[in-house]
Coordinates of C-alpha atoms in Angstrom, one line a residue:
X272 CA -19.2 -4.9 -2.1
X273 CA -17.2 -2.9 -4.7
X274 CA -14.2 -2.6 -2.5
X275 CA -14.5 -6.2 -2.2
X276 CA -14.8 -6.8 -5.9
X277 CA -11.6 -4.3 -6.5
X278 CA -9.6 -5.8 -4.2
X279 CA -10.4 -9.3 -5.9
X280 CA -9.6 -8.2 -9.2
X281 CA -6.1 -7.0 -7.9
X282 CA -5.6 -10.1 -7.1
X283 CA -6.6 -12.1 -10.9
X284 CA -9.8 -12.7 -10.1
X285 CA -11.6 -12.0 -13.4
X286 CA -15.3 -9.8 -12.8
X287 CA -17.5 -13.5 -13.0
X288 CA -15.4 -15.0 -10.6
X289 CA -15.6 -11.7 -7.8
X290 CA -19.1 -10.8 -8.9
X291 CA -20.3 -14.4 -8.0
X292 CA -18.0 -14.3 -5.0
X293 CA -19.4 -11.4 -3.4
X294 CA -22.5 -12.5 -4.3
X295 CA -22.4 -15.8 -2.6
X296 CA -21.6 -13.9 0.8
X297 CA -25.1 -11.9 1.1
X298 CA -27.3 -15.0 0.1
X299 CA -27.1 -18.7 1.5
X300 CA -26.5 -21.7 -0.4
X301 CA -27.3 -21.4 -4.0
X302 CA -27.7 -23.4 -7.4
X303 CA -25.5 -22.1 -10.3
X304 CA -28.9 -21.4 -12.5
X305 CA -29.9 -18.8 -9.2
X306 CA -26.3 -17.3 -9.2
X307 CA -26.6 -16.6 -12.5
X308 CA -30.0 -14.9 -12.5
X309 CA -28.9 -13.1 -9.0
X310 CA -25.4 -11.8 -11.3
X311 CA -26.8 -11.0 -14.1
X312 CA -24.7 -13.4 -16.2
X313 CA -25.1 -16.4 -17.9
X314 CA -25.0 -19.8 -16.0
X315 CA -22.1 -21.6 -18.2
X316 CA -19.9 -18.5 -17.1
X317 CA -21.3 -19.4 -13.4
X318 CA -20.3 -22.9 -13.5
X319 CA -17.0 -21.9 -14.9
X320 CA -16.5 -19.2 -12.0
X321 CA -17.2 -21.2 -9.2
X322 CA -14.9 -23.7 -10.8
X323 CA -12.4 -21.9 -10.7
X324 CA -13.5 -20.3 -7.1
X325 CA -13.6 -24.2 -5.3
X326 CA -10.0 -24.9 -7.0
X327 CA -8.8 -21.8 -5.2
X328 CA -10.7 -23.1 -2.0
X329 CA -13.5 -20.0 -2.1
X330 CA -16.3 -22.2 -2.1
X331 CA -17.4 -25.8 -1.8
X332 CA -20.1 -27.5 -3.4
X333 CA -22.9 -28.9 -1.0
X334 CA -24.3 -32.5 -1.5
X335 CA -27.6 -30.5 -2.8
X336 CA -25.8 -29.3 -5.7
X337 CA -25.6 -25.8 -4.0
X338 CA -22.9 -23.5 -3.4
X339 CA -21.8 -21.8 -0.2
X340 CA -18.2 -19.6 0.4
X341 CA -15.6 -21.1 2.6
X342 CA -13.2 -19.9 4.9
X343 CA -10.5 -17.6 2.5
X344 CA -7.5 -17.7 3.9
X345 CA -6.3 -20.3 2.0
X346 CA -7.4 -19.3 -1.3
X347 CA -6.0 -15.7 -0.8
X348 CA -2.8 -17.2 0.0
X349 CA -3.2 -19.0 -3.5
X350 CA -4.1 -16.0 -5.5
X351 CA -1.3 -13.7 -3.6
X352 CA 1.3 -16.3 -4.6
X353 CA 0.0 -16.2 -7.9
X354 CA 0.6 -12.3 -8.0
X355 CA 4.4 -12.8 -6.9
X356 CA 5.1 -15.7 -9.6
X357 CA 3.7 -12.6 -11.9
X358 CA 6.0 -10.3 -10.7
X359 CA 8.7 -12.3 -11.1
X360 CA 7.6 -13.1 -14.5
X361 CA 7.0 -9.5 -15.6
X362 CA 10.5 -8.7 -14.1
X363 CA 12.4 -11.9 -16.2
X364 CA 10.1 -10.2 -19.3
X365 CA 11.5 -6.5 -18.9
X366 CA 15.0 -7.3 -18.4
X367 CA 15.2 -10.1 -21.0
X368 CA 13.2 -7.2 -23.5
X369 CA 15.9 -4.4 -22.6
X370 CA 18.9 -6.8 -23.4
X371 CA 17.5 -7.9 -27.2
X372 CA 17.0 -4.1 -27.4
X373 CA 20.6 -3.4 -26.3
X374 CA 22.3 -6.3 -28.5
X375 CA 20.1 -5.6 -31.6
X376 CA 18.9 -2.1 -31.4
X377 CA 20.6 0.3 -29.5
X378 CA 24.5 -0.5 -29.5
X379 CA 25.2 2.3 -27.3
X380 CA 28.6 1.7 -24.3
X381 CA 26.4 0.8 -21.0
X382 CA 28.2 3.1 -18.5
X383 CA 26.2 5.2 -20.5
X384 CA 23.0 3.9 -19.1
X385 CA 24.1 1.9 -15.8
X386 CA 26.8 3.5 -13.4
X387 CA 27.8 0.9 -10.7
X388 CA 28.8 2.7 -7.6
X389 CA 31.1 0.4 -4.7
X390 CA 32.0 0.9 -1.2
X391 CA 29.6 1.9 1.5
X392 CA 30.5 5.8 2.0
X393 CA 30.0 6.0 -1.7
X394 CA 26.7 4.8 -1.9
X395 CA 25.7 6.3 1.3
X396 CA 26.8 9.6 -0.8
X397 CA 24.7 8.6 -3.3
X398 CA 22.0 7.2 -2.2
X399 CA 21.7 10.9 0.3
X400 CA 22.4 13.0 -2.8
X401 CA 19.5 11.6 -5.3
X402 CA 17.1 11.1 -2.6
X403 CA 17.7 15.0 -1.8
X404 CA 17.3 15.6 -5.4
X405 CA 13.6 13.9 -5.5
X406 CA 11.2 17.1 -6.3
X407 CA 8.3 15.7 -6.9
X408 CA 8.0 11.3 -6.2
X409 CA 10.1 8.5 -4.3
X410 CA 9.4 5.0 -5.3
X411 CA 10.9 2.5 -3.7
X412 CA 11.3 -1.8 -2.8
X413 CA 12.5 -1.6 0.8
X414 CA 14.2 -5.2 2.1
X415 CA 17.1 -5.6 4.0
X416 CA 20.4 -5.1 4.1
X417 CA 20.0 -1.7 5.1
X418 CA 23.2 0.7 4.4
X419 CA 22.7 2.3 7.8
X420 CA 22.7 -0.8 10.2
X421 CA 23.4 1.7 13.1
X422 CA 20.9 3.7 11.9
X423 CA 17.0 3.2 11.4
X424 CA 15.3 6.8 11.0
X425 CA 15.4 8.2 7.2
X426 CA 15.4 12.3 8.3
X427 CA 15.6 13.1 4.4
X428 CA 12.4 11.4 3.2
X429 CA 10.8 13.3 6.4
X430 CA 12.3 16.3 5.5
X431 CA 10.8 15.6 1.9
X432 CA 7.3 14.5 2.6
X433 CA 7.6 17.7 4.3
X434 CA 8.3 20.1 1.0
X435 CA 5.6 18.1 -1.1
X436 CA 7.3 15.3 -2.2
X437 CA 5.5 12.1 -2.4
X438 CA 6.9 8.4 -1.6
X439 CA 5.4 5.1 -2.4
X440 CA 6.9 2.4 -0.7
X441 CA 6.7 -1.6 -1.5
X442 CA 8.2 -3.0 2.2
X443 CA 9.2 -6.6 1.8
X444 CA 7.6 -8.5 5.0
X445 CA 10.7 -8.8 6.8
X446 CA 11.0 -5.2 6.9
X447 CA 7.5 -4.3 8.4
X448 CA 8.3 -7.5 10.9
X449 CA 11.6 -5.8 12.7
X450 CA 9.7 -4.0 15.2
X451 CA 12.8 -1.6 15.6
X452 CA 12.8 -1.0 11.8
X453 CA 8.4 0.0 12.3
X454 CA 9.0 1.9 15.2
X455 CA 11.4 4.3 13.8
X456 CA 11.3 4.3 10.3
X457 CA 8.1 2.4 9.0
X458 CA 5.4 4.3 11.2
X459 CA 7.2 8.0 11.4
X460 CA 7.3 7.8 7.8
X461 CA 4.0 7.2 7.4
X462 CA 2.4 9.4 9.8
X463 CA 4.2 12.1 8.1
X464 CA 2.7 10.9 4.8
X465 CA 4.0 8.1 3.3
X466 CA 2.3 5.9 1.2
X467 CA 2.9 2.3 2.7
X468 CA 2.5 -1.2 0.9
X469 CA 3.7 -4.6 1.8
X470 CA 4.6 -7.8 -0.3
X471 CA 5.8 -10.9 1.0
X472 CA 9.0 -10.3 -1.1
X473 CA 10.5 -7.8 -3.7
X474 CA 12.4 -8.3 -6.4
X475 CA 15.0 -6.2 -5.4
X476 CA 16.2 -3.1 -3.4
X477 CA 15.4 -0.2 -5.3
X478 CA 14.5 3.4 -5.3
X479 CA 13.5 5.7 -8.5
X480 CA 13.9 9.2 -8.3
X481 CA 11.0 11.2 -10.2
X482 CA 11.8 10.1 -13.7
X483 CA 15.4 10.5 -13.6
X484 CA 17.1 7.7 -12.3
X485 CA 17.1 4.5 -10.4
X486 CA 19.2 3.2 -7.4
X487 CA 19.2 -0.8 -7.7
X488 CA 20.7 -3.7 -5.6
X489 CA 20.3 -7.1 -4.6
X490 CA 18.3 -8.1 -1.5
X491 CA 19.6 -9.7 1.6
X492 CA 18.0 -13.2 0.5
X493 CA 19.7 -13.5 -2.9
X494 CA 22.9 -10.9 -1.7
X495 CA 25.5 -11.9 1.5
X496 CA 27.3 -8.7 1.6
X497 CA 25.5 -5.5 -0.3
X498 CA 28.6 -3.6 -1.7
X499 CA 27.4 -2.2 -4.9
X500 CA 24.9 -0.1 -6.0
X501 CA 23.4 0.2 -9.8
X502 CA 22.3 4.0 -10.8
X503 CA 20.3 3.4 -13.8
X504 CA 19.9 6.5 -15.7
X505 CA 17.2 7.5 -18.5
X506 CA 16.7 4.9 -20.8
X507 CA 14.1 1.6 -21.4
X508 CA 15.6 -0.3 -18.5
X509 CA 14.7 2.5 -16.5
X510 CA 11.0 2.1 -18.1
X511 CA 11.1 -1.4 -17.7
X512 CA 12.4 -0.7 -13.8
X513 CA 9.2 1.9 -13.6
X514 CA 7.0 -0.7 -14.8
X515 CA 8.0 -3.9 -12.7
X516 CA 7.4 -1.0 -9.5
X517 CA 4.0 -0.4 -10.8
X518 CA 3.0 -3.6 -11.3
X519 CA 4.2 -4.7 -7.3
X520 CA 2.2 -1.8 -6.1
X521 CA -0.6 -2.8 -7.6
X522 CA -0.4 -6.1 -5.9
X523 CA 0.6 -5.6 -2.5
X524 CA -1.6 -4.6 0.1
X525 CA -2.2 -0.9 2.4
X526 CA 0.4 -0.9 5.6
X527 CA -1.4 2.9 6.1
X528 CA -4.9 3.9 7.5
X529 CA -7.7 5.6 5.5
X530 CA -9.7 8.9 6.2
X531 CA -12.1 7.6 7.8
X532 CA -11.2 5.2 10.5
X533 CA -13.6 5.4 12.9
X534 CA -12.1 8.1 15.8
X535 CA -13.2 6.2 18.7
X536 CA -9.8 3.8 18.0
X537 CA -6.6 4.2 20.1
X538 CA -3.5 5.2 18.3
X539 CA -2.7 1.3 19.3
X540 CA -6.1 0.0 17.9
X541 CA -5.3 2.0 14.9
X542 CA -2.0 0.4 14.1
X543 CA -3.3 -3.1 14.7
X544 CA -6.0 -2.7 12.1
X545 CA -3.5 -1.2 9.5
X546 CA -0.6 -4.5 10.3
X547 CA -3.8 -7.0 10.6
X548 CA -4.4 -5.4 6.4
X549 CA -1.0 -6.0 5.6
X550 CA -0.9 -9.5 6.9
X551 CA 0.8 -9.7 9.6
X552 CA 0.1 -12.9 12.4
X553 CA -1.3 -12.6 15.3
X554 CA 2.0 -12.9 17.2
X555 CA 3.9 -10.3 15.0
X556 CA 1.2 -7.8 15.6
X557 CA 1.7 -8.2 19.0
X558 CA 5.5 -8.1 19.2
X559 CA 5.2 -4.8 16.9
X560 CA 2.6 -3.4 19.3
X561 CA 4.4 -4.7 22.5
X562 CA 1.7 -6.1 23.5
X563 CA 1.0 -9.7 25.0
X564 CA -1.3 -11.7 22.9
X565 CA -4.3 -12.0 25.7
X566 CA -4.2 -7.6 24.9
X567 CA -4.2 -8.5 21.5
X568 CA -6.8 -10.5 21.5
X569 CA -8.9 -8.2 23.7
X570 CA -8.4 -5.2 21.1
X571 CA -9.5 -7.8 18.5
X572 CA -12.4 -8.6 20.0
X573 CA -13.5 -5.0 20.2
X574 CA -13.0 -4.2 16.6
X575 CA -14.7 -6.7 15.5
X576 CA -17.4 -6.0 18.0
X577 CA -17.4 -2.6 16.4
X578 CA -17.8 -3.7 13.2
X579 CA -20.3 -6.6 13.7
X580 CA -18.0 -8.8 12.3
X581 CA -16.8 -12.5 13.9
X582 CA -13.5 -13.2 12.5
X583 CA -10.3 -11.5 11.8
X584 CA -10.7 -11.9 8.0
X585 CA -14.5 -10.0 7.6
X586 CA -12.7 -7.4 10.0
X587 CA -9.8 -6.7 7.3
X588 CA -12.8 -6.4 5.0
X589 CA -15.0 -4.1 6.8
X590 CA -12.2 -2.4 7.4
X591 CA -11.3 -2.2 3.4
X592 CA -14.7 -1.6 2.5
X593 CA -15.5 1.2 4.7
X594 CA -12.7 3.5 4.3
X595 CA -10.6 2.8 6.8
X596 CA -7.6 1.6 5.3

């Protein structure tokens, strides 16, 4: 269960409330005073752990006065939501903190620290030229509007996963969703080694370039037409920038396999278990598969048949906890 519990603390569970979780799903119904004695804590911290479990819709109460789990869906929902409003929230914090420090601190001119860069060939140019630059990490939010409409492969992060370079991508949901966006830039990128994550939404577009520098603009919901680019160079903002990525990554969830998925799978089997992880309904993961749904629900069937579970849910878990993703 410790992928379980790790994967519940990611998302604000506190260790009462995901050691009393997992708990609950290897034992049947259960009073708090057994709970307790089962977890090794005390029973007031039960009771106020499965409190807080029920109002998240984890578990319900039976007329017995015992506890049982309850479909999650719902209450992951609940607690991903909560992880965006914190994003957003440590986002407001870091830019809000880095504009006291630049009125009443550090007085220095701006174009100092921020270069804006306008026009589409110009921040094609460079976009290309610090991306080239990477030597040793690429982190990036990837939403739409793309700079290349015409254009969906990225041969420059290929060429640099190839020379050692690593990339860590946050995808908004929207990108992951445009099947011709996964097919040729999404899944290439991660066969060759990309790292792969997906958030309903990002904050904003953005790549940062080892240490050195940032590459910031609005996203397509909050931007009509994309025609300027922020290159934020060393400084707190770019900190604060560093920061706000880390914090998204460590919420969002694995759009790439593990080691050791099981080698039975079909390449197609394979990429339904990593989109099924990152989310996706049932009717996207068919469209990005081209598949109909009576194949996708055949495929299903047979994971789940190969991991002994029964719904779509235990198998993103088996799959978590067992390596695969």
């Amino acid at each position: 269960m410790s992928d379980l519990t790790e994967h519940l603390s990611r998302l604000g569970l506190d260790s009462t409330e995901t050691v009393a979780y997992a708990r609950l799903l290897t034992c049947g119904p259960v009073v708090p005073a057994e709970l307790a004695t089962a977890t090794g804590r005390t029973e007031p911290a039960i009771r106020l752990a499965l409190g807080r479990l029920g109002e998240l819709g984890l578990v319900r109460e039976l007329a017995d006065g015992t506890t049982v789990p309850v479909q999650p869906g719902g209450g992951v929902d609940l607690l991903g939501l909560e992880r965006q409003a914190e994003v957003r929230a440590a986002q407001a914090a870091a830019l809000n903190a880095y504009d006291l420090f630049r009125r009443s601190v550090w007085t220095q001119p701006a174009d100092n620290v921020v270069e804006v860069v306008t026009g589409r060939s110009s921040i094609l140019a460079r976009s290309d030229l610090a991306e080239s630059s990477a030597s040793h990490q690429i982190r990036r939010f990837d939403t739409p509007p793309y700079h290349r409409p015409n254009t969906i492969a990225n041969p420059q992060e290929l060429e640099n996963l190839a020379r050692g370079v690593e990339y860590r991508v946050v995808y908004a949901r929207v990108s992951v969703e445009r099947r011709e966006y996964y097919e040729g830039n999404i899944k290439p990128s991660i066969a060759a080694g990309e790292l792969a994550r997906v958030l309903p939404t990002v904050p904003a577009k953005m790549t940062i370039v080892d240490r050195r520098l940032a590459l910031v603009s609005l996203p397509a919901t909050e931007a009509a037409v994309n025609s300027a680019v922020m290159v934020v160079h060393p400084s707190s903002l770019l900190l604060a920038l560093e920061g706000l990525f880390d914090l998204a990554w460590r919420a969002s969830f694995p759009v790439h396999l593990g080691g050791r998925v099981p080698s039975s799978l079909s390449p197609g089997e394979r990429r339904l278990v990593a989109l099924l992880s990152a989310g996706m309904t049932d009717e996207k993961i068919a469209e990005l598969l081209g598949i109909s749904r009576r194949t996708l629900v055949r495929r299903m069937e047979k994971l789940m048949s190969l991991a002994g579970t029964t719904s779509r849910f235990q198998l993103a878990l088996h799959a978590s906890r067992h390596g695969w993703l």
